[in-house]
PDB file of C-alpha atoms in Angstrom:
ATOM      1  CA  MET N   1      33.985   7.979  32.745  1.00 73.00           C
ATOM      2  CA  THR N   2      32.265   6.719  29.973  1.00 77.00           C
ATOM      3  CA  SER N   3      32.525   3.859  28.405  1.00 85.00           C
ATOM      4  CA  TRP N   4      30.736   2.391  24.564  1.00 88.00           C
ATOM      5  CA  HIS N   5      29.874  -0.622  23.638  1.00 86.00           C
ATOM      6  CA  LEU N   6      28.962  -1.567  20.399  1.00 85.00           C
ATOM      7  CA  PRO N   7      24.983  -0.424  19.391  1.00 84.00           C
ATOM      8  CA  LYS N   8      22.917  -3.360  19.016  1.00 89.00           C
ATOM      9  CA  SER N   9      20.028  -3.237  15.971  1.00 95.00           C
ATOM     10  CA  PRO N  10      16.147  -1.201  17.799  1.00 97.00           C
ATOM     11  CA  GLU N  11      14.532  -3.768  19.756  1.00 97.00           C
ATOM     12  CA  ARG N  12      11.555  -1.889  20.397  1.00 98.00           C
ATOM     13  CA  ILE N  13      10.057  -0.825  17.550  1.00 98.00           C
ATOM     14  CA  VAL N  14       6.624   1.117  16.249  1.00 98.00           C
ATOM     15  CA  CYS N  15       5.146   0.563  13.386  1.00 97.00           C
ATOM     16  CA  LEU N  16       2.884   3.408  12.348  1.00 96.00           C
ATOM     17  CA  THR N  17       1.903   1.214   9.331  1.00 93.00           C
ATOM     18  CA  GLU N  18       0.450  -1.823   8.601  1.00 95.00           C
ATOM     19  CA  GLU N  19       3.721  -2.894   6.035  1.00 97.00           C
ATOM     20  CA  THR N  20       6.728  -2.576   8.676  1.00 97.00           C
ATOM     21  CA  THR N  21       4.195  -5.017  10.686  1.00 98.00           C
ATOM     22  CA  GLU N  22       3.604  -7.738   8.227  1.00 98.00           C
ATOM     23  CA  LEU N  23       7.002  -7.286   7.469  1.00 98.00           C
ATOM     24  CA  LEU N  24       8.992  -7.630  10.546  1.00 98.00           C
ATOM     25  CA  TYR N  25       6.183 -10.999  11.310  1.00 98.00           C
ATOM     26  CA  LEU N  26       7.159 -12.358   8.231  1.00 98.00           C
ATOM     27  CA  LEU N  27      10.726 -12.037   9.506  1.00 98.00           C
ATOM     28  CA  GLY N  28       9.783 -13.577  12.914  1.00 98.00           C
ATOM     29  CA  GLU N  29      10.560 -10.380  14.540  1.00 98.00           C
ATOM     30  CA  GLU N  30       7.497  -9.478  15.864  1.00 98.00           C
ATOM     31  CA  ARG N  31       9.143  -9.525  18.990  1.00 98.00           C
ATOM     32  CA  ARG N  32      10.788  -5.890  18.258  1.00 98.00           C
ATOM     33  CA  ILE N  33       7.157  -4.633  17.555  1.00 98.00           C
ATOM     34  CA  VAL N  34       5.819  -2.754  20.566  1.00 98.00           C
ATOM     35  CA  GLY N  35       3.081  -0.680  18.700  1.00 97.00           C
ATOM     36  CA  ILE N  36       0.845  -0.569  15.616  1.00 96.00           C
ATOM     37  CA  SER N  37      -1.853   1.557  14.050  1.00 94.00           C
ATOM     38  CA  ALA N  38      -5.614   0.991  14.008  1.00 93.00           C
ATOM     39  CA  TYR N  39      -5.480   0.344  10.676  1.00 91.00           C
ATOM     40  CA  THR N  40      -3.481  -3.167  11.055  1.00 94.00           C
ATOM     41  CA  GLU N  41      -5.315  -6.227   9.134  1.00 94.00           C
ATOM     42  CA  ARG N  42      -2.280  -8.126   8.499  1.00 96.00           C
ATOM     43  CA  PRO N  43      -1.338 -10.693  10.092  1.00 96.00           C
ATOM     44  CA  ALA N  44      -4.365 -10.948  11.651  1.00 95.00           C
ATOM     45  CA  ARG N  45      -3.060 -11.530  15.083  1.00 97.00           C
ATOM     46  CA  ALA N  46      -1.001  -8.111  15.190  1.00 97.00           C
ATOM     47  CA  LYS N  47      -4.186  -6.314  16.919  1.00 95.00           C
ATOM     48  CA  ARG N  48      -4.662  -9.364  19.178  1.00 96.00           C
ATOM     49  CA  GLU N  49      -0.934  -9.109  20.357  1.00 97.00           C
ATOM     50  CA  LYS N  50       0.283  -5.799  20.255  1.00 97.00           C
ATOM     51  CA  PRO N  51      -1.136  -2.469  20.770  1.00 95.00           C
ATOM     52  CA  VAL N  52      -3.059   0.185  18.843  1.00 95.00           C
ATOM     53  CA  VAL N  53      -1.290   3.999  19.263  1.00 93.00           C
ATOM     54  CA  SER N  54      -1.978   5.445  15.791  1.00 89.00           C
ATOM     55  CA  ALA N  55      -4.292   5.588  13.175  1.00 80.00           C
ATOM     56  CA  PHE N  56      -3.079   6.932   9.686  1.00 73.00           C
ATOM     57  CA  ILE N  57      -2.596  10.440  10.174  1.00 78.00           C
ATOM     58  CA  GLY N  58      -2.550  10.846  13.713  1.00 79.00           C
ATOM     59  CA  GLY N  59      -1.492   9.204  16.924  1.00 86.00           C
ATOM     60  CA  SER N  60      -1.143   9.425  20.797  1.00 89.00           C
ATOM     61  CA  VAL N  61       2.322  10.942  21.591  1.00 93.00           C
ATOM     62  CA  LYS N  62       1.970  10.200  24.655  1.00 93.00           C
ATOM     63  CA  LYS N  63       1.075   7.186  25.060  1.00 93.00           C
ATOM     64  CA  ILE N  64       3.731   6.070  21.922  1.00 96.00           C
ATOM     65  CA  ALA N  65       6.688   7.788  24.020  1.00 96.00           C
ATOM     66  CA  ALA N  66       4.785   5.745  27.533  1.00 96.00           C
ATOM     67  CA  LEU N  67       6.281   2.582  25.207  1.00 97.00           C
ATOM     68  CA  LYS N  68       9.861   3.633  25.156  1.00 97.00           C
ATOM     69  CA  PRO N  69      10.579   2.594  21.340  1.00 98.00           C
ATOM     70  CA  ASP N  70      14.294   3.009  20.180  1.00 96.00           C
ATOM     71  CA  LEU N  71      12.321   3.536  16.503  1.00 98.00           C
ATOM     72  CA  ILE N  72       9.256   4.803  14.964  1.00 98.00           C
ATOM     73  CA  ILE N  73       8.799   3.360  11.333  1.00 97.00           C
ATOM     74  CA  GLY N  74       5.672   5.444   9.215  1.00 95.00           C
ATOM     75  CA  PHE N  75       5.241   6.208   5.854  1.00 94.00           C
ATOM     76  CA  SER N  76       4.916   9.296   3.502  1.00 89.00           C
ATOM     77  CA  ASP N  77       3.894  13.232   4.039  1.00 87.00           C
ATOM     78  CA  ILE N  78       0.584  12.199   5.433  1.00 86.00           C
ATOM     79  CA  GLN N  79       2.261  11.594   8.298  1.00 91.00           C
ATOM     80  CA  ALA N  80       4.278  14.399   8.481  1.00 91.00           C
ATOM     81  CA  GLU N  81       2.398  16.139  11.231  1.00 93.00           C
ATOM     82  CA  LEU N  82       2.336  13.490  13.893  1.00 94.00           C
ATOM     83  CA  ALA N  83       6.170  12.779  12.817  1.00 95.00           C
ATOM     84  CA  HIS N  84       6.732  16.615  13.684  1.00 95.00           C
ATOM     85  CA  ASP N  85       5.134  16.082  17.033  1.00 96.00           C
ATOM     86  CA  LEU N  86       7.006  12.444  17.789  1.00 96.00           C
ATOM     87  CA  ILE N  87      10.243  14.125  16.881  1.00 97.00           C
ATOM     88  CA  LYS N  88       9.935  17.145  18.935  1.00 96.00           C
ATOM     89  CA  ALA N  89       8.839  14.871  21.873  1.00 97.00           C
ATOM     90  CA  ASN N  90      12.605  13.294  21.357  1.00 97.00           C
ATOM     91  CA  LEU N  91      11.747  10.624  19.760  1.00 98.00           C
ATOM     92  CA  PRO N  92      13.488   8.618  17.246  1.00 97.00           C
ATOM     93  CA  VAL N  93      11.613   8.571  14.026  1.00 97.00           C
ATOM     94  CA  ALA N  94      12.297   7.081  10.423  1.00 97.00           C
ATOM     95  CA  ILE N  95       9.702   8.174   7.758  1.00 96.00           C
ATOM     96  CA  PHE N  96       9.606   5.876   4.441  1.00 96.00           C
ATOM     97  CA  ASN N  97       8.564   7.169   1.502  1.00 94.00           C
ATOM     98  CA  GLN N  98       8.286   4.385  -0.948  1.00 96.00           C
ATOM     99  CA  ARG N  99       5.586   4.759  -3.993  1.00 95.00           C
ATOM    100  CA  SER N 100       6.954   2.278  -6.674  1.00 97.00           C
ATOM    101  CA  LEU N 101       7.491  -1.351  -6.670  1.00 98.00           C
ATOM    102  CA  GLN N 102      11.455  -0.957  -6.684  1.00 98.00           C
ATOM    103  CA  GLU N 103      10.966   1.642  -4.075  1.00 98.00           C
ATOM    104  CA  ILE N 104       8.540  -0.828  -1.739  1.00 98.00           C
ATOM    105  CA  LEU N 105      11.254  -3.418  -2.490  1.00 98.00           C
ATOM    106  CA  GLU N 106      14.295  -1.236  -1.242  1.00 98.00           C
ATOM    107  CA  VAL N 107      12.618   0.220   2.169  1.00 98.00           C
ATOM    108  CA  MET N 108      11.967  -3.721   2.416  1.00 98.00           C
ATOM    109  CA  VAL N 109      15.529  -4.144   2.403  1.00 98.00           C
ATOM    110  CA  MET N 110      16.644  -1.315   4.539  1.00 98.00           C
ATOM    111  CA  VAL N 111      14.154  -2.211   7.138  1.00 98.00           C
ATOM    112  CA  GLY N 112      14.823  -6.336   7.456  1.00 98.00           C
ATOM    113  CA  THR N 113      18.634  -4.554   7.676  1.00 97.00           C
ATOM    114  CA  LEU N 114      17.880  -2.665  10.812  1.00 97.00           C
ATOM    115  CA  VAL N 115      16.650  -6.073  12.527  1.00 97.00           C
ATOM    116  CA  ASP N 116      19.339  -7.945  11.651  1.00 97.00           C
ATOM    117  CA  ARG N 117      17.639 -10.556   9.104  1.00 97.00           C
ATOM    118  CA  ARG N 118      19.064  -9.021   5.612  1.00 98.00           C
ATOM    119  CA  ALA N 119      19.944 -12.187   4.585  1.00 98.00           C
ATOM    120  CA  GLU N 120      16.424 -13.169   5.200  1.00 98.00           C
ATOM    121  CA  VAL N 121      14.793 -10.072   4.046  1.00 98.00           C
ATOM    122  CA  LEU N 122      16.613 -10.360   0.577  1.00 98.00           C
ATOM    123  CA  GLU N 123      15.217 -14.155   0.148  1.00 98.00           C
ATOM    124  CA  LEU N 124      11.419 -13.001   0.441  1.00 98.00           C
ATOM    125  CA  VAL N 125      11.917  -9.741  -1.701  1.00 98.00           C
ATOM    126  CA  GLY N 126      13.581 -12.320  -4.038  1.00 98.00           C
ATOM    127  CA  GLY N 127      10.240 -14.429  -4.285  1.00 98.00           C
ATOM    128  CA  TYR N 128       8.388 -11.404  -4.367  1.00 98.00           C
ATOM    129  CA  ILE N 129      10.650 -10.225  -7.770  1.00 98.00           C
ATOM    130  CA  ALA N 130       9.789 -13.692  -8.886  1.00 98.00           C
ATOM    131  CA  ARG N 131       6.543 -12.823  -8.524  1.00 98.00           C
ATOM    132  CA  LEU N 132       5.941  -9.775 -10.494  1.00 98.00           C
ATOM    133  CA  GLU N 133       8.603 -11.017 -13.165  1.00 98.00           C
ATOM    134  CA  ALA N 134       5.930 -14.609 -12.990  1.00 98.00           C
ATOM    135  CA  ALA N 135       2.772 -12.666 -13.612  1.00 98.00           C
ATOM    136  CA  ARG N 136       4.481 -10.253 -16.022  1.00 97.00           C
ATOM    137  CA  GLU N 137       5.381 -13.126 -18.513  1.00 97.00           C
ATOM    138  CA  ARG N 138       1.516 -14.069 -18.063  1.00 97.00           C
ATOM    139  CA  SER N 139       0.218 -10.855 -18.882  1.00 97.00           C
ATOM    140  CA  ALA N 140       2.526 -10.293 -22.167  1.00 96.00           C
ATOM    141  CA  ALA N 141       0.991 -13.830 -23.228  1.00 95.00           C
ATOM    142  CA  ALA N 142      -2.464 -12.403 -23.090  1.00 94.00           C
ATOM    143  CA  LYS N 143      -4.091 -11.174 -26.316  1.00 92.00           C
ATOM    144  CA  ARG N 144      -4.739  -7.891 -25.029  1.00 96.00           C
ATOM    145  CA  ARG N 145      -4.923  -5.405 -22.295  1.00 97.00           C
ATOM    146  CA  PRO N 146      -7.722  -4.164 -21.128  1.00 98.00           C
ATOM    147  CA  ARG N 147      -8.423  -0.695 -20.191  1.00 98.00           C
ATOM    148  CA  ILE N 148      -8.148  -0.270 -16.305  1.00 98.00           C
ATOM    149  CA  TYR N 149      -9.864   3.149 -14.071  1.00 98.00           C
ATOM    150  CA  PHE N 150      -8.653   2.281 -10.642  1.00 98.00           C
ATOM    151  CA  GLU N 151     -10.227   4.409  -7.549  1.00 98.00           C
ATOM    152  CA  GLU N 152      -8.340   5.309  -4.668  1.00 96.00           C
ATOM    153  CA  TRP N 153     -11.280   7.735  -3.542  1.00 96.00           C
ATOM    154  CA  ASP N 154     -14.584   8.796  -4.539  1.00 96.00           C
ATOM    155  CA  GLU N 155     -15.468  12.456  -3.223  1.00 95.00           C
ATOM    156  CA  PRO N 156     -13.069  14.400  -4.825  1.00 95.00           C
ATOM    157  CA  ARG N 157     -11.780  10.917  -7.448  1.00 97.00           C
ATOM    158  CA  ILE N 158      -8.359   9.888  -6.657  1.00 96.00           C
ATOM    159  CA  THR N 159      -6.862   7.414  -8.883  1.00 97.00           C
ATOM    160  CA  ALA N 160      -4.139   4.862  -8.782  1.00 97.00           C
ATOM    161  CA  ILE N 161      -0.793   6.008  -7.004  1.00 96.00           C
ATOM    162  CA  GLN N 162       2.440   4.644  -8.414  1.00 97.00           C
ATOM    163  CA  TRP N 163       2.725   1.137  -6.841  1.00 98.00           C
ATOM    164  CA  VAL N 164      -0.668   0.143  -8.316  1.00 98.00           C
ATOM    165  CA  SER N 165      -0.884   1.265 -11.203  1.00 98.00           C
ATOM    166  CA  GLU N 166       2.219  -0.374 -12.084  1.00 98.00           C
ATOM    167  CA  LEU N 167       0.935  -3.552 -10.203  1.00 98.00           C
ATOM    168  CA  ILE N 168      -1.609  -3.001 -12.342  1.00 98.00           C
ATOM    169  CA  GLU N 169       0.807  -3.278 -15.795  1.00 98.00           C
ATOM    170  CA  VAL N 170       2.264  -6.063 -14.545  1.00 98.00           C
ATOM    171  CA  ALA N 171      -1.410  -7.888 -14.144  1.00 98.00           C
ATOM    172  CA  GLY N 172      -2.378  -7.562 -17.939  1.00 98.00           C
ATOM    173  CA  GLY N 173      -3.754  -3.903 -17.420  1.00 98.00           C
ATOM    174  CA  GLN N 174      -3.970  -1.065 -18.944  1.00 98.00           C
ATOM    175  CA  ASN N 175      -4.082   1.737 -16.197  1.00 98.00           C
ATOM    176  CA  ILE N 176      -6.172   4.614 -18.212  1.00 98.00           C
ATOM    177  CA  PHE N 177      -4.441   7.304 -15.836  1.00 97.00           C
ATOM    178  CA  ALA N 178      -1.067   5.829 -15.620  1.00 97.00           C
ATOM    179  CA  GLU N 179       0.332   9.076 -16.282  1.00 96.00           C
ATOM    180  CA  LYS N 180      -1.337  10.465 -12.814  1.00 95.00           C
ATOM    181  CA  SER N 181       0.156   7.730 -10.928  1.00 94.00           C
ATOM    182  CA  ALA N 182       3.695   9.225 -10.603  1.00 88.00           C
ATOM    183  CA  GLY N 183       2.145  12.218  -8.032  1.00 83.00           C
ATOM    184  CA  LYS N 184       3.462  11.820  -4.825  1.00 79.00           C
ATOM    185  CA  LEU N 185       0.462  13.817  -3.438  1.00 82.00           C
ATOM    186  CA  ALA N 186      -3.295  12.599  -4.148  1.00 84.00           C
ATOM    187  CA  LYS N 187      -4.316  16.229  -5.605  1.00 88.00           C
ATOM    188  CA  GLU N 188      -1.850  15.861  -7.821  1.00 93.00           C
ATOM    189  CA  ARG N 189      -4.022  12.272  -8.246  1.00 96.00           C
ATOM    190  CA  PHE N 190      -7.443  14.010  -9.034  1.00 96.00           C
ATOM    191  CA  VAL N 191      -9.339  13.035 -11.652  1.00 97.00           C
ATOM    192  CA  ASP N 192     -12.883  13.901 -13.401  1.00 97.00           C
ATOM    193  CA  ASP N 193     -15.741  12.584 -15.059  1.00 98.00           C
ATOM    194  CA  ALA N 194     -15.236  13.911 -17.753  1.00 98.00           C
ATOM    195  CA  ALA N 195     -11.564  12.462 -18.185  1.00 98.00           C
ATOM    196  CA  ILE N 196     -13.063   8.872 -16.893  1.00 98.00           C
ATOM    197  CA  ILE N 197     -15.968   9.084 -19.634  1.00 98.00           C
ATOM    198  CA  THR N 198     -13.767  10.024 -22.524  1.00 98.00           C
ATOM    199  CA  ALA N 199     -11.150   7.156 -21.446  1.00 98.00           C
ATOM    200  CA  ASN N 200     -14.065   4.795 -21.344  1.00 98.00           C
ATOM    201  CA  PRO N 201     -12.879   1.594 -19.059  1.00 98.00           C
ATOM    202  CA  GLU N 202     -13.665  -1.644 -19.553  1.00 98.00           C
ATOM    203  CA  LEU N 203     -12.774  -2.313 -15.934  1.00 98.00           C
ATOM    204  CA  ILE N 204     -13.554  -0.322 -12.940  1.00 98.00           C
ATOM    205  CA  LEU N 205     -11.519  -1.194  -9.824  1.00 98.00           C
ATOM    206  CA  ALA N 206     -12.321   0.642  -6.787  1.00 98.00           C
ATOM    207  CA  SER N 207     -10.143   0.295  -3.246  1.00 98.00           C
ATOM    208  CA  TRP N 208     -11.360   2.947  -0.984  1.00 95.00           C
ATOM    209  CA  CYS N 209      -9.265   3.508   2.294  1.00 86.00           C
ATOM    210  CA  GLY N 210     -11.548   3.211   5.314  1.00 81.00           C
ATOM    211  CA  LYS N 211     -14.388   2.784   4.000  1.00 92.00           C
ATOM    212  CA  PRO N 212     -16.408   0.011   1.927  1.00 95.00           C
ATOM    213  CA  VAL N 213     -16.920   1.004  -1.912  1.00 97.00           C
ATOM    214  CA  ASP N 214     -20.276   2.067  -2.675  1.00 98.00           C
ATOM    215  CA  ILE N 215     -20.625  -0.027  -6.247  1.00 97.00           C
ATOM    216  CA  VAL N 216     -24.469   1.354  -7.001  1.00 97.00           C
ATOM    217  CA  SER N 217     -23.597   5.043  -6.098  1.00 97.00           C
ATOM    218  CA  ILE N 218     -20.844   4.301  -8.871  1.00 98.00           C
ATOM    219  CA  ARG N 219     -22.947   2.736 -11.772  1.00 97.00           C
ATOM    220  CA  ASN N 220     -25.133   5.751 -10.903  1.00 97.00           C
ATOM    221  CA  ARG N 221     -22.971   8.493 -11.249  1.00 97.00           C
ATOM    222  CA  PRO N 222     -23.979  10.760 -14.732  1.00 97.00           C
ATOM    223  CA  GLY N 223     -22.975   9.978 -18.162  1.00 97.00           C
ATOM    224  CA  TYR N 224     -21.320   6.194 -16.553  1.00 98.00           C
ATOM    225  CA  ALA N 225     -24.335   4.307 -18.283  1.00 96.00           C
ATOM    226  CA  GLU N 226     -22.239   4.084 -21.528  1.00 94.00           C
ATOM    227  CA  LEU N 227     -19.041   2.809 -20.342  1.00 98.00           C
ATOM    228  CA  GLU N 228     -18.212  -0.108 -21.209  1.00 98.00           C
ATOM    229  CA  ALA N 229     -17.236  -1.332 -17.436  1.00 98.00           C
ATOM    230  CA  ILE N 230     -20.819  -0.223 -16.513  1.00 98.00           C
ATOM    231  CA  GLU N 231     -22.626  -2.183 -19.206  1.00 97.00           C
ATOM    232  CA  HIS N 232     -20.889  -5.237 -18.985  1.00 97.00           C
ATOM    233  CA  ASP N 233     -21.188  -5.193 -14.625  1.00 97.00           C
ATOM    234  CA  ARG N 234     -17.248  -4.739 -14.299  1.00 98.00           C
ATOM    235  CA  ILE N 235     -16.975  -2.680 -10.873  1.00 98.00           C
ATOM    236  CA  ILE N 236     -14.590  -4.893  -8.478  1.00 98.00           C
ATOM    237  CA  GLU N 237     -14.121  -3.825  -4.897  1.00 98.00           C
ATOM    238  CA  LEU N 238     -10.427  -4.792  -3.805  1.00 98.00           C
ATOM    239  CA  ASP N 239      -9.723  -4.563  -0.072  1.00 96.00           C
ATOM    240  CA  PRO N 240      -7.711  -1.401   0.597  1.00 95.00           C
ATOM    241  CA  ALA N 241      -5.578  -3.937   2.935  1.00 94.00           C
ATOM    242  CA  ILE N 242      -3.917  -5.646   0.040  1.00 97.00           C
ATOM    243  CA  ILE N 243      -3.961  -3.170  -2.717  1.00 97.00           C
ATOM    244  CA  LEU N 244      -2.593   0.338  -0.879  1.00 95.00           C
ATOM    245  CA  GLN N 245       0.025  -0.308   1.372  1.00 94.00           C
ATOM    246  CA  PRO N 246       3.323  -0.275   0.119  1.00 97.00           C
ATOM    247  CA  GLY N 247       4.609  -3.849   1.148  1.00 97.00           C
ATOM    248  CA  PRO N 248       3.917  -7.505   1.350  1.00 98.00           C
ATOM    249  CA  ALA N 249       0.471  -7.511   0.640  1.00 98.00           C
ATOM    250  CA  CYS N 250      -0.280  -5.467  -2.572  1.00 98.00           C
ATOM    251  CA  LEU N 251       3.121  -7.785  -3.870  1.00 98.00           C
ATOM    252  CA  SER N 252       1.259 -10.897  -3.060  1.00 98.00           C
ATOM    253  CA  ALA N 253      -2.449 -11.043  -2.086  1.00 98.00           C
ATOM    254  CA  GLY N 254      -2.733  -7.440  -4.064  1.00 98.00           C
ATOM    255  CA  LEU N 255      -1.143  -8.901  -7.222  1.00 98.00           C
ATOM    256  CA  ASP N 256      -3.340 -12.140  -6.848  1.00 98.00           C
ATOM    257  CA  ALA N 257      -5.903 -10.105  -6.936  1.00 98.00           C
ATOM    258  CA  LEU N 258      -5.633  -7.942  -9.773  1.00 98.00           C
ATOM    259  CA  GLU N 259      -4.937 -10.626 -11.916  1.00 98.00           C
ATOM    260  CA  ALA N 260      -7.785 -12.665 -10.777  1.00 98.00           C
ATOM    261  CA  ALA N 261     -10.088  -9.244 -12.052  1.00 98.00           C
ATOM    262  CA  ILE N 262      -8.066  -8.467 -15.199  1.00 98.00           C
ATOM    263  CA  ARG N 263      -6.973 -12.064 -16.653  1.00 96.00           C
ATOM    264  CA  PRO N 264     -10.375 -13.101 -17.850  1.00 95.00           C
ATOM    265  CA  LEU N 265     -10.865 -10.157 -20.025  1.00 95.00           C
ATOM    266  CA  ALA N 266      -7.030  -9.879 -21.152  1.00 93.00           C
ATOM    267  CA  GLU N 267      -7.558 -13.317 -22.690  1.00 89.00           C
ATOM    268  CA  GLY N 268     -11.151 -13.396 -23.381  1.00 77.00           C
TER     269      GLY N 268
END
């Protein structure tokens, strides 16, 4: 006869993206992680302690299945094909699609709750909210909001995703393509040089996921010479690990980096 018992929280979690790995470490629940993404940079020790089982778009279903996970957590439609393959292999998959700062906070609470750390994750999230509010207050007191162009990819030109756009505003900047940021698909955030030149950004922030930013190539684009950002040599590369992952990093180190880049202009 079958007997039943109260279900336990997941004990063997595969994290297909970095933000879940970082959050579980912050909550002291790294023991549950049995596999991570190759793009994991935070915390630095994760790659020494956990096997890499995926890139961002693809991953080894066989390798993941061999880990016998009771939960696989991923992010966004970009991982839809990998999620499809994992589900076909009868593996338990949860894909989140957080794009805004509020959604990032909500997903963090959901993941913390999944591992029985609701009180701890609420405290952590409360700290991030306090950081955001403090930065917004500093921005409100600044003299002005400089025009910012954020480049997520170069060919084609892709501008800031929603949480990055929101962080730029929190940090005191004015995202010149704020209306584009709500686009959930990358193609909805394509921009062209003509629009960038017309908007004339005072500061260019670039973070290309998967490769270093070529600042010289940006500077030498046709028509860019007259941009205020180029004229005053204001092109700054940001580490994708702290700005392009929708989790703890962008709410801490990412926000700090944006403030460091924007605040001198805002207060100048």
